[in-house]
Amino acid sequence: MKKVCISLAFVLIIIVSAISFAGTGGQTEYVRIHIRANSDSEIDRSIKYEVRDLVVNCLTPYLETVETKEEATKVIENQKTAVKRLIDGLLAEKGFAYSSNIRINNEYFPTRTYEEETLSAGYYDAVIVELGNAEGANWWCVVYPPLCFGGEKVTYRSFIAEKLEELFS
């Protein structure tokens, strides 16, 4: 009887989790990154990619060990000032008259596939890096889990599936 009750409890948890996950569009466990160029000029698009590389290289060591979206957001929030300083230094070194702005915001992203992982269109928490007027072409990816950082394959785990496997094994 005890196993039946536990099994029913897990089934209920799975159903509630599935409804919650579907209700948010599945976007709750991701932190995206969006770098917006100053303009669509070739030089502004070019510096956008240098900024991207700088941000990836700066944040990767801090994000390698995080295990939750909340941890990733906290790390990024703690590093925002340092990242802005690096970006603004690069912009000044290259002779640009504008600076950057960095914030974490919930914004709309279109559907995008990263290798085998597809993120559906919808609203996601994101690190927004605006260069100058931020009116140019943009680049976006995923900071957490690191689909664009570090080049490693991400492995997804399900707490519920692991507990069910333990229960029935």
Short mmCIF file of C-alpha atoms in Angstrom, two decimals, residues 56-67 71-72 75 143-144 146 149-152:
data_model
loop_
_atom_site.label_atom_id
_atom_site.label_comp_id
_atom_site.label_asym_id
_atom_site.label_seq_id
_atom_site.Cartn_x
_atom_site.Cartn_y
_atom_site.Cartn_z
CA VAL A 56 31.99 34.57 -23.39
CA ASN A 57 35.64 34.44 -22.24
CA CYS A 58 34.87 36.57 -19.19
CA LEU A 59 31.76 34.74 -17.97
CA THR A 60 32.66 31.14 -18.84
CA PRO A 61 34.93 30.51 -15.83
CA TYR A 62 32.22 31.82 -13.50
CA LEU A 63 29.40 29.84 -15.12
CA GLU A 64 31.18 26.48 -15.50
CA THR A 65 30.18 25.28 -12.04
CA VAL A 66 26.68 26.70 -11.65
CA GLU A 67 23.88 24.17 -11.43
CA GLU A 71 22.92 30.60 -9.54
CA ALA A 72 23.70 31.66 -13.11
CA VAL A 75 26.82 35.15 -11.00
CA VAL A 143 24.28 31.54 -21.17
CA TYR A 144 22.62 28.94 -18.95
CA PRO A 146 25.86 26.98 -21.56
CA PHE A 149 29.73 28.94 -23.83
CA GLY A 150 32.68 26.59 -23.55
CA GLY A 151 31.78 24.39 -26.50
CA GLU A 152 30.73 21.51 -24.24
#
